[in-house]
Amino acid sequence: MDTLKLELKIWRQDSPKDKGEFKTYKVDGLNTHMSFLEMLDVLNEQLIESDSEPVAFDHDCREGICGMCSMVINGRPHGPLKGTTTCQLHMRHFNDGDTITIEPWRANSFPVIKDLVVDRSSFDRIIQAGGYISVNTGSAPDGNAMPIGKEVAEEAFDAAACIGCGACVAACKNASASLFVAAKVSQLALLPQGQAERDDRVVNMVSKMDQEGFGHCTNTGACEAECPKEISVEYIRKLNWEYHRSNIKG
Amino acid sequence: MNSYFNSTLFRKTLAGASGLFLVVFLIGHLVGNLQLFIPGDAGQKQFNEYALFMTTNPAVKLLSIITYTCIILHILTTIILVRQSSKARDVQYLHKSGNANSTWASKNMAILGTLVLVFIVIHLRSFWYEMHFGAIGLDSWGNKDLHTVTVTAFKELWYVLFYVCSMGVLGVHLKHGVESVFQTLGVKTRRYFSLIHNTAFGFALIIPTAFACIPIYIYVTQL
Ligand code: HEM
Ligand code: SF4
Ligand code: FES
């Protein structure tokens, strides 16, 4: 079976205040069927055995749905494979002898906590500003009582695929959160349940996004190219439209 | 409403809308310049009469005020946006992804725009300033002879090259800009996507090329 020997250049930073630096490690005998995170697990065992501090990285589901496994691999958020999270990226996409650079998401609104782990609570605050709907609690309503066209349902569902990972911010030259906000705003604006707060939602979420210090959108499309859920910049178009519409309506 | 005017999205919209007006201005400006292809005395007479009309007609005056306002607005809003966003990432990536995920033009709008600005300043000095304040001669019909100023300027190879290169830079700025503005305004829906994409590309290619043909033509005919 094929095995890999790699050189890893990884960002190490002890705490939010620590300056941080790149450190180089060598790992050998890696199985090509491993995921990228499993490869890091191997490195960490190696580090623990040699009494060194293991590399801190975020992960949870390891199946591409939680959005935790943030890291920039050779300049690409979640690595070189399209529409894939780091946990779903396999080592067969790398070559024996490669040097791989691994960095945390870089954005002032995502401060580094430790090594590759960043604080993404700025996203939570944007959601709190408007990413919700008001419904009466109690028994669930009959699904068929609220007809929704197939196209609309699909468009909303495609937006709802956003896992809030922040790769869009990491990829953008302006560290803009437009794609994330666009996905969340569109998903709710498209569906009948989202209509009650439709106008306030977009205004509040956009102003929260500005307050949190994310940059503006230059329409480079880098976010769409790096988004593991392949959220389209068409939703940013929609966000812009919703934003102008709500403000002009007053 | 207050949050609207203070938002980055509104500033971006102002940058886009003023850019879009400048695009319309470019079409008008090009149509005027095409008269430089008319040969001989007839061409000189027509171009100078046109120049006189453009500097005296009140409607044109109003349009020119709007144009200057848009240039200033575009520059101010884009400077504010670029400065603001440059504060969003203090620590840069060690490994840059190059053009793996976005076009070169889209990432270099500020450099391209600055070069366009340098061109605009030199261009205004060469022609607008001469027409208004320069020691400019009169043609045989008694009009200010901007035609001769233009033809003389384009005798210089370096000036022709500078003009042509600047049009190349403008073309790249417009290649991203014209498509982008429809996204900013929120109208580039799936339905109009290809129409906008192709028209923007065609526009960015044809308008600067047409502008660049004029000095080349004038230079070549004077060899
Ligand atoms: C004839 C002259 C010009 C035209 C027709 C033009 C047109 C445009 C258009 C249509 C856009 C897209 C706006 C959007 O995405 O909504 C744009 C963007 C931009 N322009 Fe210009 N522009 C011109 C000159 C300039 C100058 C002189 C500068 C700078 C000094 C400049 C700097 C920029 C920048 C930085 C952007 C990108 C803004 C961003 O990051 O979103 N442009 N331009
Ligand atoms: S839009 Fe894509 S890249 Fe951005 S947070 Fe959502 S899933 Fe991640
Ligand atoms: S660990 Fe959950 S998406 Fe990668």
XYZ file of C-alpha atoms and ligand atoms in Angstrom:
528
model
C 0.000 0.000 0.000
C 1.120 3.553 -0.755
C 2.391 5.573 2.142
C 3.385 9.215 2.324
C 6.210 11.092 3.901
C 5.413 14.771 4.417
C 6.909 17.938 5.737
C 4.359 20.067 7.575
C 4.765 23.768 8.172
C 2.236 24.582 10.869
C 1.290 27.815 12.638
C 1.912 27.458 16.378
C 0.531 30.037 18.786
C 0.131 29.376 22.505
C -2.570 31.892 23.308
C -4.475 34.792 21.719
C -1.760 37.200 22.916
C 1.223 35.070 21.876
C 2.995 36.241 18.727
C 3.050 32.810 17.115
C 5.347 31.297 14.484
C 5.577 28.535 11.912
C 7.164 25.250 13.002
C 8.188 22.447 10.702
C 7.446 18.772 11.409
C 8.093 15.549 9.549
C 5.598 12.680 9.415
C 6.256 9.360 7.746
C 4.378 6.217 6.781
C 1.029 7.948 6.302
C -1.795 5.885 4.824
C -3.218 7.631 1.719
C -6.771 6.720 2.798
C -6.443 8.861 5.913
C -8.328 12.107 6.118
C -6.344 15.287 6.626
C -7.439 15.398 10.266
C -6.343 11.815 10.817
C -2.967 12.796 9.422
C -2.841 15.564 12.066
C -3.857 12.996 14.705
C -0.807 10.971 13.708
C 1.398 14.026 14.030
C -0.108 14.826 17.441
C 0.574 11.324 18.778
C 4.111 11.743 17.597
C 4.318 15.082 19.434
C 2.779 13.703 22.621
C 5.225 10.779 22.613
C 8.097 13.210 22.390
C 6.621 15.285 25.249
C 5.763 18.228 22.987
C 2.528 20.179 22.890
C 0.123 18.707 20.287
C -1.230 20.994 17.551
C -4.615 22.402 18.550
C -7.212 22.245 15.756
C -11.000 22.385 15.732
C -13.056 19.363 14.707
C -16.260 17.673 15.702
C -18.349 15.659 13.248
C -15.562 14.670 10.847
C -18.203 14.169 8.181
C -18.527 17.610 6.627
C -21.563 18.923 8.491
C -20.463 20.798 11.600
C -18.115 23.316 9.987
C -15.519 23.178 12.744
C -12.423 21.873 10.916
C -11.077 25.268 9.888
C -7.573 25.493 8.459
C -5.901 26.960 5.418
C -3.957 24.272 3.579
C -1.385 25.512 1.062
C -3.225 28.816 0.772
C -6.664 27.248 0.273
C -9.293 27.122 3.039
C -10.098 23.417 3.608
C -7.402 22.504 1.085
C -7.275 22.115 -2.675
C -10.363 19.991 -3.272
C -13.551 21.749 -4.394
C -16.632 21.507 -2.196
C -14.839 19.613 0.565
C -14.196 20.267 4.249
C -10.796 19.459 5.780
C -12.226 16.398 7.531
C -13.407 15.025 4.176
C -10.139 15.722 2.404
C -8.065 12.585 1.958
C -4.305 12.260 1.863
C -4.386 10.645 -1.587
C -4.710 14.199 -2.948
C -1.135 14.876 -1.833
C 2.157 13.487 -3.099
C 4.979 11.760 -1.301
C 7.579 14.308 -0.232
C 5.202 17.306 -0.327
C 5.623 20.240 2.019
C 2.226 21.372 3.272
C 1.652 24.760 4.889
C -1.161 24.812 7.438
C -2.442 28.141 8.783
C -5.462 29.256 10.801
C -8.269 31.349 9.234
C -6.793 34.824 9.032
C -9.276 37.581 9.853
C -9.308 40.090 12.672
C -12.911 39.095 13.352
C -11.726 35.485 13.861
C -8.950 35.901 16.464
C -6.680 32.907 16.974
C -7.307 31.124 20.277
C -4.519 28.572 19.943
C -2.560 27.205 16.960
C -5.175 26.535 14.264
C -8.215 27.194 16.454
C -9.979 30.512 15.883
C -12.855 32.211 17.680
C -15.833 32.405 15.320
C -18.327 33.883 17.780
C -18.590 36.964 15.535
C -20.697 34.683 13.283
C -22.908 33.789 16.249
C -23.462 37.472 16.966
C -24.474 38.073 13.335
C -27.002 35.226 13.645
C -28.286 36.680 16.916
C -28.833 39.994 15.131
C -31.446 38.505 12.807
C -30.919 34.906 11.756
C -34.081 33.616 13.404
C -37.837 33.432 12.859
C -40.718 33.910 15.265
C -43.008 30.905 15.576
C -45.507 29.803 18.151
C -44.319 26.842 20.126
C -46.619 23.898 20.602
C -47.540 21.123 18.245
C -45.773 21.190 14.889
C -47.930 22.582 12.052
C -48.995 20.282 9.217
C -46.234 20.376 6.622
C -48.730 20.405 3.753
C -50.646 23.372 5.115
C -47.981 25.753 3.842
C -47.389 25.147 0.129
C -43.933 26.182 -1.108
C -42.936 25.952 -4.782
C -40.275 23.402 -5.639
C -37.840 25.997 -7.080
C -38.204 28.203 -4.036
C -37.763 25.290 -1.672
C -34.645 24.174 -3.501
C -33.147 27.636 -3.587
C -33.763 28.063 0.131
C -32.364 24.617 0.805
C -29.175 25.320 -1.156
C -28.630 28.412 1.014
C -29.429 26.422 4.150
C -26.523 24.105 3.317
C -24.162 26.734 4.792
C -22.426 25.221 7.819
C -21.037 28.519 9.119
C -17.453 27.349 8.771
C -16.001 30.736 7.816
C -13.995 29.525 4.814
C -15.591 32.341 2.794
C -14.071 34.900 5.179
C -10.727 33.095 5.175
C -10.610 33.051 1.372
C -11.700 36.644 0.771
C -8.980 39.239 0.247
C -11.131 41.645 2.304
C -12.078 39.039 4.927
C -15.691 39.721 4.024
C -18.498 37.684 5.568
C -20.867 38.442 2.690
C -21.359 34.852 1.535
C -22.207 33.588 5.014
C -24.606 36.462 5.686
C -26.075 36.109 2.188
C -26.785 32.418 2.723
C -28.485 33.016 6.066
C -30.510 36.017 4.884
C -31.599 34.327 1.640
C -32.625 31.078 3.244
C -35.108 32.854 5.494
C -36.168 35.559 3.009
C -37.229 32.899 0.508
C -39.550 30.981 2.811
C -42.958 32.044 4.138
C -41.799 31.480 7.734
C -39.157 34.161 7.302
C -41.432 36.937 6.077
C -42.325 38.500 9.436
C -38.765 39.687 10.109
C -37.653 39.877 6.474
C -36.875 43.609 6.342
C -35.354 44.038 9.788
C -33.335 40.860 9.461
C -31.236 41.922 6.488
C -30.648 45.423 7.858
C -29.611 44.165 11.293
C -27.429 41.335 10.039
C -25.599 43.559 7.552
C -24.953 46.244 10.141
C -23.740 43.600 12.624
C -21.416 42.238 9.938
C -19.920 45.737 9.523
C -19.653 46.247 13.293
C -17.813 42.964 13.707
C -15.102 44.326 11.419
C -15.495 42.112 8.363
C -14.450 43.746 5.080
C -16.649 44.677 2.112
C -17.413 42.546 -0.930
C -15.366 43.210 -4.086
C -17.177 40.412 -5.951
C -13.987 38.443 -6.534
C -15.859 35.148 -6.137
C -13.102 33.593 -3.984
C -15.699 32.668 -1.318
C -17.808 30.638 -3.729
C -14.727 28.813 -5.034
C -13.624 27.830 -1.521
C -16.988 27.213 0.158
C -17.209 23.518 1.101
C -20.962 23.651 0.486
C -20.523 25.498 -2.822
C -22.874 28.303 -1.808
C -23.261 30.497 -4.901
C -22.461 34.224 -5.011
C -25.955 34.494 -6.489
C -26.979 34.693 -2.820
C -24.769 37.763 -2.372
C -26.672 39.284 -5.289
C -29.832 38.454 -3.402
C -28.435 39.886 -0.149
C -27.640 43.162 -1.918
C -31.131 43.262 -3.422
C -32.804 42.481 -0.102
C -30.689 45.135 1.607
C -31.487 47.898 -0.894
C -35.148 46.876 -0.955
C -35.583 46.944 2.820
C -33.848 50.278 3.221
C -35.677 51.970 0.366
C -39.015 50.722 1.703
C -37.942 52.360 4.988
C -32.109 54.532 7.250
C -29.077 55.977 9.026
C -27.488 52.545 9.148
C -28.033 52.303 5.386
C -25.913 55.344 4.554
C -23.171 54.274 6.956
C -22.998 50.697 5.702
C -20.178 49.326 3.582
C -22.829 47.962 1.252
C -24.200 51.448 0.608
C -20.703 52.857 0.027
C -20.044 50.038 -2.370
C -23.303 50.881 -4.145
C -22.208 54.502 -4.500
C -18.861 53.335 -5.902
C -20.696 51.089 -8.342
C -23.361 53.598 -9.397
C -20.769 56.322 -9.997
C -18.655 53.807 -11.914
C -21.674 52.902 -14.018
C -22.262 56.547 -14.860
C -18.613 56.848 -15.897
C -19.123 53.873 -18.162
C -21.988 55.702 -19.884
C -19.786 58.790 -20.102
C -17.077 56.728 -21.814
C -19.503 55.772 -24.595
C -20.366 59.411 -25.237
C -16.732 60.460 -25.095
C -15.773 57.747 -27.560
C -18.446 58.753 -30.054
C -17.071 62.313 -29.965
C -13.489 61.149 -30.397
C -14.354 58.994 -33.398
C -14.635 62.273 -35.355
C -10.836 62.329 -35.278
C -10.968 59.666 -37.980
C -12.429 62.214 -40.424
C -9.492 63.204 -42.668
C -8.332 66.626 -43.860
C -9.807 70.091 -43.317
C -13.333 68.761 -42.979
C -12.183 66.675 -40.022
C -10.377 69.599 -38.423
C -13.391 71.884 -38.850
C -15.894 69.368 -37.505
C -13.764 68.363 -34.510
C -13.101 71.959 -33.468
C -16.764 72.881 -33.800
C -17.582 69.863 -31.690
C -14.993 70.950 -29.083
C -16.543 74.417 -28.990
C -20.007 72.915 -28.525
C -18.742 70.660 -25.738
C -17.220 73.597 -23.829
C -20.140 76.014 -24.193
C -23.435 74.116 -24.305
C -25.255 74.364 -20.924
C -26.609 70.785 -21.070
C -23.088 69.482 -21.689
C -21.874 71.671 -18.814
C -24.353 69.976 -16.499
C -23.289 66.540 -17.737
C -19.645 67.398 -17.206
C -20.357 68.493 -13.625
C -22.089 65.147 -13.031
C -19.114 63.350 -14.582
C -16.560 65.117 -12.375
C -18.747 64.476 -9.337
C -18.896 60.782 -10.233
C -15.122 60.559 -10.640
C -14.598 62.148 -7.224
C -17.344 60.038 -5.649
C -15.949 56.857 -7.188
C -12.435 57.596 -5.987
C -13.527 58.625 -2.471
C -15.852 55.673 -1.928
C -13.367 53.131 -3.261
C -10.539 54.584 -1.146
C -12.739 54.397 1.955
C -13.769 50.804 1.168
C -10.275 49.603 0.397
C -8.822 51.275 3.503
C -11.575 49.901 5.712
C -11.200 46.367 4.392
C -7.431 46.456 4.644
C -8.025 46.623 8.405
C -9.968 43.355 8.389
C -6.856 41.139 8.200
C -3.670 42.162 10.017
C -1.820 38.865 9.733
C -1.434 37.764 6.109
C -1.182 34.194 4.867
C 2.269 32.738 4.382
C 1.139 30.620 1.461
C -0.872 32.706 -1.017
C -3.266 30.857 -3.277
C -2.564 33.029 -6.339
C -5.384 33.016 -8.831
C -6.728 29.660 -7.673
C -10.061 31.089 -6.617
C -10.554 34.494 -8.238
C -9.528 36.533 -11.261
C -6.479 38.757 -11.216
C -8.502 41.824 -12.235
C -10.963 41.422 -9.362
C -8.122 41.391 -6.828
C -6.262 44.372 -8.260
C -9.007 46.942 -8.807
C -7.271 49.507 -6.592
C -3.957 49.349 -8.499
C -5.781 49.387 -11.823
C -7.959 52.294 -10.710
C -4.943 54.274 -9.522
C -3.279 53.818 -12.912
C -6.494 54.964 -14.583
C -6.425 58.027 -12.329
C -2.845 58.825 -13.385
C -4.004 58.594 -16.980
C -7.018 60.836 -16.328
C -4.816 63.550 -14.783
C -2.291 63.518 -17.639
C -5.091 63.319 -20.196
C -6.888 66.327 -18.705
C -3.611 68.275 -18.631
C -2.983 67.532 -22.303
C -6.386 68.398 -23.702
C -8.883 69.820 -21.221
C -6.369 72.282 -19.730
C -5.104 73.331 -23.175
C -8.639 73.936 -24.408
C -9.568 76.056 -21.379
C -6.352 77.773 -20.311
C -3.646 76.959 -22.851
C -2.158 79.293 -25.469
C -4.141 77.547 -28.164
C -4.222 78.784 -31.804
C -7.307 79.317 -33.929
C -8.194 77.319 -37.043
C -9.133 78.928 -40.391
C -12.748 79.112 -39.251
C -11.866 81.071 -36.112
C -12.405 78.247 -33.602
C -9.901 77.103 -30.967
C -7.760 74.511 -32.726
C -7.935 71.489 -30.402
C -7.599 69.277 -33.464
C -4.013 70.431 -34.066
C -3.197 70.079 -30.338
C -4.421 66.481 -30.500
C -2.699 65.594 -33.743
C 0.570 67.123 -32.482
C 0.362 65.253 -29.179
C -0.010 61.941 -30.989
C 3.097 62.571 -33.086
C 5.063 61.426 -30.045
C 5.486 57.672 -29.929
C 5.831 57.554 -26.130
C 2.576 59.441 -25.719
C 0.761 57.079 -28.080
C 2.181 54.090 -26.187
C 1.180 55.581 -22.839
C -2.340 56.145 -24.152
C -2.641 52.638 -25.557
C -1.305 50.997 -22.367
C -3.677 53.088 -20.253
C -6.573 51.855 -22.345
C -5.394 48.306 -21.650
C -5.441 49.046 -17.921
C -8.893 50.623 -18.222
C -10.099 47.547 -20.084
C -8.982 45.245 -17.269
C -10.583 47.568 -14.661
C -13.812 47.489 -16.639
C -13.691 43.748 -17.239
C -14.272 43.204 -13.550
C -16.042 46.492 -12.805
C -18.877 46.452 -15.302
C -19.988 42.953 -14.367
C -19.477 43.595 -10.672
C -21.682 46.667 -10.501
C -24.758 44.674 -11.519
C -24.027 42.234 -8.713
C -23.666 45.144 -6.267
C -26.982 46.612 -7.366
C -28.524 43.174 -6.935
C -29.802 42.783 -10.495
C -27.437 40.110 -11.865
C -30.022 37.348 -11.405
C -29.559 33.912 -12.957
C -31.845 34.969 -15.779
C -29.670 37.936 -16.808
C -26.356 36.398 -15.757
C -24.993 35.512 -19.202
C -26.398 38.646 -20.783
C -24.626 40.825 -18.203
C -21.473 38.698 -18.202
C -21.092 38.812 -21.995
C -22.121 42.438 -22.439
C -19.694 43.542 -19.722
C -16.876 41.595 -21.310
C -17.679 42.929 -24.783
C -17.866 46.437 -23.421
C -14.543 46.176 -21.595
C -12.936 44.888 -24.759
C -14.480 47.137 -27.394
C -14.573 50.577 -25.725
C -10.883 50.811 -24.698
C -9.790 49.208 -27.976
C -11.757 51.779 -29.961
C -10.268 54.588 -27.866
C -6.766 53.206 -28.429
C -7.232 52.981 -32.223
C -7.513 56.772 -32.502
C -3.962 57.743 -31.404
C -2.558 54.796 -33.356
C -4.379 55.983 -36.481
C -3.209 59.573 -35.997
C 0.375 58.460 -35.364
C 0.508 56.171 -38.375
C -1.004 58.721 -40.773
C 1.676 61.250 -39.758
C 4.644 58.955 -40.339
C -13.285 55.920 -16.342
C -12.974 55.617 -15.166
C -13.545 54.511 -14.309
C -14.622 53.689 -14.503
C -15.577 53.676 -15.694
C -14.706 52.819 -13.355
C -15.675 51.848 -13.169
C -15.757 50.997 -12.087
C -16.799 50.068 -11.849
C -18.028 49.886 -12.723
C -16.500 49.396 -10.695
C -17.315 48.282 -10.034
C -18.059 48.765 -8.814
C -18.847 47.659 -8.208
O -18.338 46.550 -8.076
O -20.000 47.891 -7.856
C -15.253 49.893 -10.207
C -14.616 49.453 -9.066
C -13.497 50.034 -8.548
N -12.869 51.179 -9.026
Fe -13.260 52.119 -10.747
N -13.703 53.102 -12.473
C -12.969 54.148 -13.019
C -11.892 54.785 -12.449
C -11.373 54.471 -11.222
C -10.350 55.224 -10.547
C -9.709 56.494 -11.080
C -10.103 54.566 -9.360
C -9.149 54.864 -8.239
C -8.462 55.839 -7.969
C -10.949 53.420 -9.302
C -10.951 52.501 -8.284
C -11.807 51.436 -8.185
C -11.733 50.423 -7.153
C -10.712 50.343 -6.012
C -12.791 49.543 -7.379
C -13.120 48.292 -6.575
C -13.968 48.612 -5.392
C -14.192 47.398 -4.568
O -13.250 46.883 -3.957
O -15.300 46.925 -4.507
N -11.724 53.391 -10.441
N -14.813 50.893 -11.066
S -21.008 30.264 2.985
Fe -19.780 28.382 2.687
S -17.719 29.017 3.313
Fe -19.093 30.562 4.147
S -19.606 29.872 6.223
Fe -21.211 29.037 4.870
S -20.480 26.988 4.303
Fe -18.693 28.087 5.143
S -15.187 18.289 11.443
Fe -17.279 18.754 11.065
S -17.212 19.605 9.080
Fe -15.175 18.924 9.363
